[in-house]
Amino acid sequence: MANQVNNEIRYLNPPTVEVKKKKYCRFKKAGIKYVDYKDAEFLKRFLNEQGKILPRRLTGTSLKFQKKVSQAVKRARHLALLPYVTDLLK
Amino acid sequence: MLKQYETVFIATPVLSETQMKEAVAKYLDLIKDNGGEVVYEQDWGLRKLAYPIQKKTTGFYHLIEFKANPEFIKTLEIQYRRDERIIRFLTFAMDKHAVAYAEKRRANQAEQK
């Protein structure tokens, strides 16, 4: 029943299937071995507007480096280089 | 065995320049007395804090990279806690990647100067 209804629906323009961009771990690609907690500018790329750490599924980093990044961000927060929570970080 | 450590501490902005220097000198001597060796030292000066600590919004940041034996870290941190001028500190044991990174950073720091 469902598919009969389906083909009756005429789409104005064909539904664009979102092409899945292959995510890569930027640390492996760039060969970075150590995430520095003092470098707030670099760490900001892994935070969203509220200053929360972005999940791996969005940034695509591998588990090993995601842990290093989150450890570095927490150290930066301890040293008040990064805020724990804010509204407009970028 | 001497391991490499990196410590960053924030001093209250209320301090005058001389008191700040004296605080830094105190810790440098503390490291040297206990058989440590200061590898690198960098003063970030007065910086704005991301959130107020003890009702203060700015602080003097200071970074010290040094080699020391592990027991010394406990005494260093006790000193930090006792000292009211220091409002926050962080000591960090550096693995080989961190050491390599620090050297590279020092190299381009020297370039910039």
PDB file of C-alpha atoms in Angstrom:
ATOM      1  CA  MET A   1       0.000   0.000   0.000  1.00  0.00           C
ATOM      2  CA  ALA A   2       2.672   2.438   0.945  1.00  0.00           C
ATOM      3  CA  ASN A   3       4.640   2.194  -2.247  1.00  0.00           C
ATOM      4  CA  GLN A   4       1.530   2.686  -4.399  1.00  0.00           C
ATOM      5  CA  VAL A   5       1.015   5.985  -2.632  1.00  0.00           C
ATOM      6  CA  ASN A   6       4.679   6.635  -3.133  1.00  0.00           C
ATOM      7  CA  ASN A   7       4.814   6.598  -6.902  1.00  0.00           C
ATOM      8  CA  GLU A   8       1.733   8.709  -7.163  1.00  0.00           C
ATOM      9  CA  ILE A   9       3.590  11.522  -5.469  1.00  0.00           C
ATOM     10  CA  ARG A  10       5.098  13.728  -8.151  1.00  0.00           C
ATOM     11  CA  TYR A  11       8.165  15.624  -6.951  1.00  0.00           C
ATOM     12  CA  LEU A  12       8.630  19.025  -8.523  1.00  0.00           C
ATOM     13  CA  ASN A  13      12.376  18.533  -8.573  1.00  0.00           C
ATOM     14  CA  PRO A  14      14.120  15.164  -7.878  1.00  0.00           C
ATOM     15  CA  PRO A  15      14.970  14.848  -4.120  1.00  0.00           C
ATOM     16  CA  THR A  16      18.724  15.512  -3.903  1.00  0.00           C
ATOM     17  CA  VAL A  17      20.394  12.674  -1.967  1.00  0.00           C
ATOM     18  CA  GLU A  18      22.943  14.358   0.331  1.00  0.00           C
ATOM     19  CA  VAL A  19      26.251  12.927  -0.911  1.00  0.00           C
ATOM     20  CA  LYS A  20      28.059  11.571   2.172  1.00  0.00           C
ATOM     21  CA  LYS A  21      31.463  13.341   2.381  1.00  0.00           C
ATOM     22  CA  LYS A  22      34.022  10.849   3.630  1.00  0.00           C
ATOM     23  CA  LYS A  23      35.054  12.242   7.032  1.00  0.00           C
ATOM     24  CA  TYR A  24      38.759  12.037   7.843  1.00  0.00           C
ATOM     25  CA  CYS A  25      40.723  12.509  11.021  1.00  0.00           C
ATOM     26  CA  ARG A  26      42.534  15.811  10.547  1.00  0.00           C
ATOM     27  CA  PHE A  27      45.222  14.811  13.021  1.00  0.00           C
ATOM     28  CA  LYS A  28      46.222  11.676  11.123  1.00  0.00           C
ATOM     29  CA  LYS A  29      46.114  13.561   7.815  1.00  0.00           C
ATOM     30  CA  ALA A  30      48.172  16.499   9.050  1.00  0.00           C
ATOM     31  CA  GLY A  31      50.469  14.208  11.062  1.00  0.00           C
ATOM     32  CA  ILE A  32      49.903  16.188  14.270  1.00  0.00           C
ATOM     33  CA  LYS A  33      50.975  14.070  17.220  1.00  0.00           C
ATOM     34  CA  TYR A  34      50.276  16.293  20.233  1.00  0.00           C
ATOM     35  CA  VAL A  35      47.339  18.555  21.017  1.00  0.00           C
ATOM     36  CA  ASP A  36      48.582  21.554  22.965  1.00  0.00           C
ATOM     37  CA  TYR A  37      46.245  22.757  25.735  1.00  0.00           C
ATOM     38  CA  LYS A  38      47.794  26.236  25.646  1.00  0.00           C
ATOM     39  CA  ASP A  39      46.752  26.898  22.037  1.00  0.00           C
ATOM     40  CA  ALA A  40      43.201  28.187  22.581  1.00  0.00           C
ATOM     41  CA  GLU A  41      42.691  29.290  18.981  1.00  0.00           C
ATOM     42  CA  PHE A  42      43.257  25.791  17.660  1.00  0.00           C
ATOM     43  CA  LEU A  43      41.037  24.202  20.296  1.00  0.00           C
ATOM     44  CA  LYS A  44      38.193  26.582  19.505  1.00  0.00           C
ATOM     45  CA  ARG A  45      37.614  24.697  16.245  1.00  0.00           C
ATOM     46  CA  PHE A  46      36.499  21.700  18.314  1.00  0.00           C
ATOM     47  CA  LEU A  47      33.978  23.683  20.360  1.00  0.00           C
ATOM     48  CA  ASN A  48      30.516  24.857  19.405  1.00  0.00           C
ATOM     49  CA  GLU A  49      29.108  28.305  20.137  1.00  0.00           C
ATOM     50  CA  GLN A  50      28.347  27.459  23.760  1.00  0.00           C
ATOM     51  CA  GLY A  51      31.916  26.259  24.283  1.00  0.00           C
ATOM     52  CA  LYS A  52      30.946  22.581  24.408  1.00  0.00           C
ATOM     53  CA  ILE A  53      33.185  19.915  22.833  1.00  0.00           C
ATOM     54  CA  LEU A  54      31.928  18.783  19.408  1.00  0.00           C
ATOM     55  CA  PRO A  55      31.211  15.048  19.072  1.00  0.00           C
ATOM     56  CA  ARG A  56      33.340  12.824  16.862  1.00  0.00           C
ATOM     57  CA  ARG A  57      30.552  12.192  14.385  1.00  0.00           C
ATOM     58  CA  LEU A  58      30.632  15.892  13.453  1.00  0.00           C
ATOM     59  CA  THR A  59      34.364  16.508  13.496  1.00  0.00           C
ATOM     60  CA  GLY A  60      35.277  13.042  12.237  1.00  0.00           C
ATOM     61  CA  THR A  61      38.363  12.756  14.433  1.00  0.00           C
ATOM     62  CA  SER A  62      39.559   9.295  15.486  1.00  0.00           C
ATOM     63  CA  LEU A  63      39.003   8.105  19.055  1.00  0.00           C
ATOM     64  CA  LYS A  64      42.649   8.474  20.090  1.00  0.00           C
ATOM     65  CA  PHE A  65      42.803  12.132  19.079  1.00  0.00           C
ATOM     66  CA  GLN A  66      39.310  12.940  20.319  1.00  0.00           C
ATOM     67  CA  LYS A  67      40.484  11.928  23.796  1.00  0.00           C
ATOM     68  CA  LYS A  68      43.598  14.082  23.463  1.00  0.00           C
ATOM     69  CA  VAL A  69      41.502  17.027  22.297  1.00  0.00           C
ATOM     70  CA  SER A  70      38.980  16.669  25.122  1.00  0.00           C
ATOM     71  CA  GLN A  71      41.816  16.358  27.659  1.00  0.00           C
ATOM     72  CA  ALA A  72      43.439  19.493  26.239  1.00  0.00           C
ATOM     73  CA  VAL A  73      40.156  21.420  26.261  1.00  0.00           C
ATOM     74  CA  LYS A  74      39.531  20.487  29.887  1.00  0.00           C
ATOM     75  CA  ARG A  75      43.019  21.658  30.845  1.00  0.00           C
ATOM     76  CA  ALA A  76      42.496  24.912  28.926  1.00  0.00           C
ATOM     77  CA  ARG A  77      39.227  25.437  30.741  1.00  0.00           C
ATOM     78  CA  HIS A  78      40.958  24.852  34.077  1.00  0.00           C
ATOM     79  CA  LEU A  79      43.476  27.562  33.191  1.00  0.00           C
ATOM     80  CA  ALA A  80      40.685  29.944  32.088  1.00  0.00           C
ATOM     81  CA  LEU A  81      42.018  29.974  28.530  1.00  0.00           C
ATOM     82  CA  LEU A  82      38.634  28.620  27.394  1.00  0.00           C
ATOM     83  CA  PRO A  83      35.271  29.295  29.082  1.00  0.00           C
ATOM     84  CA  TYR A  84      33.268  26.413  30.554  1.00  0.00           C
ATOM     85  CA  VAL A  85      30.084  27.815  29.080  1.00  0.00           C
ATOM     86  CA  THR A  86      29.442  30.946  27.072  1.00  0.00           C
ATOM     87  CA  ASP A  87      26.914  32.165  24.559  1.00  0.00           C
ATOM     88  CA  LEU A  88      28.874  33.574  21.647  1.00  0.00           C
ATOM     89  CA  LEU A  89      32.263  31.939  21.497  1.00  0.00           C
ATOM     90  CA  LYS A  90      33.136  32.383  17.797  1.00  0.00           C
TER      91      LYS A  90
ATOM     92  CA  MET B   1      65.376   9.880  36.943  1.00  0.00           C
ATOM     93  CA  LEU B   2      64.553  13.363  35.680  1.00  0.00           C
ATOM     94  CA  LYS B   3      61.200  13.603  33.944  1.00  0.00           C
ATOM     95  CA  GLN B   4      60.180  16.653  31.932  1.00  0.00           C
ATOM     96  CA  TYR B   5      57.272  18.721  33.303  1.00  0.00           C
ATOM     97  CA  GLU B   6      55.493  21.876  32.281  1.00  0.00           C
ATOM     98  CA  THR B   7      53.722  24.112  34.757  1.00  0.00           C
ATOM     99  CA  VAL B   8      51.520  27.143  34.118  1.00  0.00           C
ATOM    100  CA  PHE B   9      50.286  29.326  36.933  1.00  0.00           C
ATOM    101  CA  ILE B  10      48.142  32.440  37.141  1.00  0.00           C
ATOM    102  CA  ALA B  11      48.976  35.191  39.623  1.00  0.00           C
ATOM    103  CA  THR B  12      46.463  37.741  40.843  1.00  0.00           C
ATOM    104  CA  PRO B  13      46.497  41.008  38.873  1.00  0.00           C
ATOM    105  CA  VAL B  14      46.598  42.929  42.163  1.00  0.00           C
ATOM    106  CA  LEU B  15      50.324  42.193  42.381  1.00  0.00           C
ATOM    107  CA  SER B  16      52.794  44.882  41.378  1.00  0.00           C
ATOM    108  CA  GLU B  17      55.450  44.032  38.789  1.00  0.00           C
ATOM    109  CA  THR B  18      58.104  43.451  41.425  1.00  0.00           C
ATOM    110  CA  GLN B  19      55.928  41.101  43.474  1.00  0.00           C
ATOM    111  CA  MET B  20      55.158  39.160  40.330  1.00  0.00           C
ATOM    112  CA  LYS B  21      58.869  38.790  39.517  1.00  0.00           C
ATOM    113  CA  GLU B  22      59.556  37.757  43.100  1.00  0.00           C
ATOM    114  CA  ALA B  23      56.837  35.082  42.962  1.00  0.00           C
ATOM    115  CA  VAL B  24      58.279  33.694  39.729  1.00  0.00           C
ATOM    116  CA  ALA B  25      61.813  33.801  41.112  1.00  0.00           C
ATOM    117  CA  LYS B  26      60.663  31.930  44.202  1.00  0.00           C
ATOM    118  CA  TYR B  27      59.407  29.021  42.113  1.00  0.00           C
ATOM    119  CA  LEU B  28      62.451  28.986  39.860  1.00  0.00           C
ATOM    120  CA  ASP B  29      64.717  28.736  42.900  1.00  0.00           C
ATOM    121  CA  LEU B  30      62.467  26.069  44.382  1.00  0.00           C
ATOM    122  CA  ILE B  31      62.956  23.975  41.261  1.00  0.00           C
ATOM    123  CA  LYS B  32      66.713  24.504  41.208  1.00  0.00           C
ATOM    124  CA  ASP B  33      67.129  23.737  44.936  1.00  0.00           C
ATOM    125  CA  ASN B  34      65.355  20.372  44.640  1.00  0.00           C
ATOM    126  CA  GLY B  35      67.655  19.078  41.942  1.00  0.00           C
ATOM    127  CA  GLY B  36      65.497  20.271  39.067  1.00  0.00           C
ATOM    128  CA  GLU B  37      66.611  22.097  35.940  1.00  0.00           C
ATOM    129  CA  VAL B  38      64.631  24.835  34.230  1.00  0.00           C
ATOM    130  CA  VAL B  39      64.509  24.176  30.485  1.00  0.00           C
ATOM    131  CA  TYR B  40      62.397  27.116  29.354  1.00  0.00           C
ATOM    132  CA  GLU B  41      60.436  29.944  30.916  1.00  0.00           C
ATOM    133  CA  GLN B  42      57.890  32.246  29.307  1.00  0.00           C
ATOM    134  CA  ASP B  43      55.844  35.107  30.688  1.00  0.00           C
ATOM    135  CA  TRP B  44      52.472  35.658  28.974  1.00  0.00           C
ATOM    136  CA  GLY B  45      51.923  38.798  31.049  1.00  0.00           C
ATOM    137  CA  LEU B  46      48.506  40.147  31.929  1.00  0.00           C
ATOM    138  CA  ARG B  47      45.742  38.293  30.119  1.00  0.00           C
ATOM    139  CA  LYS B  48      41.954  38.344  30.302  1.00  0.00           C
ATOM    140  CA  LEU B  49      40.490  35.222  31.942  1.00  0.00           C
ATOM    141  CA  ALA B  50      37.666  33.399  30.185  1.00  0.00           C
ATOM    142  CA  TYR B  51      35.668  33.452  33.441  1.00  0.00           C
ATOM    143  CA  PRO B  52      36.279  35.341  36.699  1.00  0.00           C
ATOM    144  CA  ILE B  53      38.438  33.492  39.232  1.00  0.00           C
ATOM    145  CA  GLN B  54      38.102  34.770  42.809  1.00  0.00           C
ATOM    146  CA  LYS B  55      36.229  37.835  41.474  1.00  0.00           C
ATOM    147  CA  LYS B  56      39.148  38.801  39.230  1.00  0.00           C
ATOM    148  CA  THR B  57      38.851  38.901  35.450  1.00  0.00           C
ATOM    149  CA  THR B  58      42.540  39.204  34.511  1.00  0.00           C
ATOM    150  CA  GLY B  59      45.694  37.464  35.674  1.00  0.00           C
ATOM    151  CA  PHE B  60      49.445  37.193  35.133  1.00  0.00           C
ATOM    152  CA  TYR B  61      50.157  33.936  33.301  1.00  0.00           C
ATOM    153  CA  HIS B  62      53.560  32.308  33.606  1.00  0.00           C
ATOM    154  CA  LEU B  63      54.856  29.113  31.988  1.00  0.00           C
ATOM    155  CA  ILE B  64      57.856  27.109  33.266  1.00  0.00           C
ATOM    156  CA  GLU B  65      59.219  24.013  31.565  1.00  0.00           C
ATOM    157  CA  PHE B  66      61.570  22.047  33.733  1.00  0.00           C
ATOM    158  CA  LYS B  67      63.107  18.653  34.386  1.00  0.00           C
ATOM    159  CA  ALA B  68      62.701  17.255  37.886  1.00  0.00           C
ATOM    160  CA  ASN B  69      62.337  13.988  39.737  1.00  0.00           C
ATOM    161  CA  PRO B  70      58.737  12.942  40.338  1.00  0.00           C
ATOM    162  CA  GLU B  71      58.684  13.330  44.143  1.00  0.00           C
ATOM    163  CA  PHE B  72      59.387  17.039  43.766  1.00  0.00           C
ATOM    164  CA  ILE B  73      56.006  17.694  42.092  1.00  0.00           C
ATOM    165  CA  LYS B  74      54.136  17.130  45.349  1.00  0.00           C
ATOM    166  CA  THR B  75      56.186  19.732  47.202  1.00  0.00           C
ATOM    167  CA  LEU B  76      55.823  22.155  44.290  1.00  0.00           C
ATOM    168  CA  GLU B  77      52.043  21.857  44.362  1.00  0.00           C
ATOM    169  CA  ILE B  78      51.937  22.278  48.159  1.00  0.00           C
ATOM    170  CA  GLN B  79      53.863  25.506  47.695  1.00  0.00           C
ATOM    171  CA  TYR B  80      51.379  26.627  45.062  1.00  0.00           C
ATOM    172  CA  ARG B  81      48.429  25.912  47.327  1.00  0.00           C
ATOM    173  CA  ARG B  82      49.977  27.747  50.235  1.00  0.00           C
ATOM    174  CA  ASP B  83      50.842  30.829  48.186  1.00  0.00           C
ATOM    175  CA  GLU B  84      47.872  33.234  48.061  1.00  0.00           C
ATOM    176  CA  ARG B  85      49.353  35.190  45.136  1.00  0.00           C
ATOM    177  CA  ILE B  86      48.786  32.189  42.869  1.00  0.00           C
ATOM    178  CA  ILE B  87      45.107  31.798  42.083  1.00  0.00           C
ATOM    179  CA  ARG B  88      45.426  28.814  39.756  1.00  0.00           C
ATOM    180  CA  PHE B  89      48.120  26.405  38.597  1.00  0.00           C
ATOM    181  CA  LEU B  90      48.474  23.315  36.393  1.00  0.00           C
ATOM    182  CA  THR B  91      51.453  20.954  36.244  1.00  0.00           C
ATOM    183  CA  PHE B  92      51.681  18.525  33.331  1.00  0.00           C
ATOM    184  CA  ALA B  93      54.017  15.596  32.692  1.00  0.00           C
ATOM    185  CA  MET B  94      55.296  15.825  29.139  1.00  0.00           C
ATOM    186  CA  ASP B  95      55.517  12.681  27.000  1.00  0.00           C
ATOM    187  CA  LYS B  96      57.830  12.476  24.022  1.00  0.00           C
ATOM    188  CA  HIS B  97      55.351  14.028  21.608  1.00  0.00           C
ATOM    189  CA  ALA B  98      54.836  16.931  23.993  1.00  0.00           C
ATOM    190  CA  VAL B  99      58.589  17.454  24.319  1.00  0.00           C
ATOM    191  CA  ALA B 100      59.022  17.463  20.534  1.00  0.00           C
ATOM    192  CA  TYR B 101      56.159  19.924  20.200  1.00  0.00           C
ATOM    193  CA  ALA B 102      57.620  22.191  22.893  1.00  0.00           C
ATOM    194  CA  GLU B 103      60.973  22.357  21.122  1.00  0.00           C
ATOM    195  CA  LYS B 104      59.302  23.248  17.848  1.00  0.00           C
ATOM    196  CA  ARG B 105      57.251  25.931  19.616  1.00  0.00           C
ATOM    197  CA  ARG B 106      60.353  27.365  21.240  1.00  0.00           C
ATOM    198  CA  ALA B 107      62.070  27.462  17.856  1.00  0.00           C
ATOM    199  CA  ASN B 108      59.384  29.504  16.191  1.00  0.00           C
ATOM    200  CA  GLN B 109      58.965  31.587  19.343  1.00  0.00           C
ATOM    201  CA  ALA B 110      62.617  32.546  19.076  1.00  0.00           C
ATOM    202  CA  GLU B 111      62.100  33.361  15.417  1.00  0.00           C
ATOM    203  CA  GLN B 112      59.244  35.716  16.147  1.00  0.00           C
ATOM    204  CA  LYS B 113      61.263  37.681  18.698  1.00  0.00           C
TER     205      LYS B 113
END
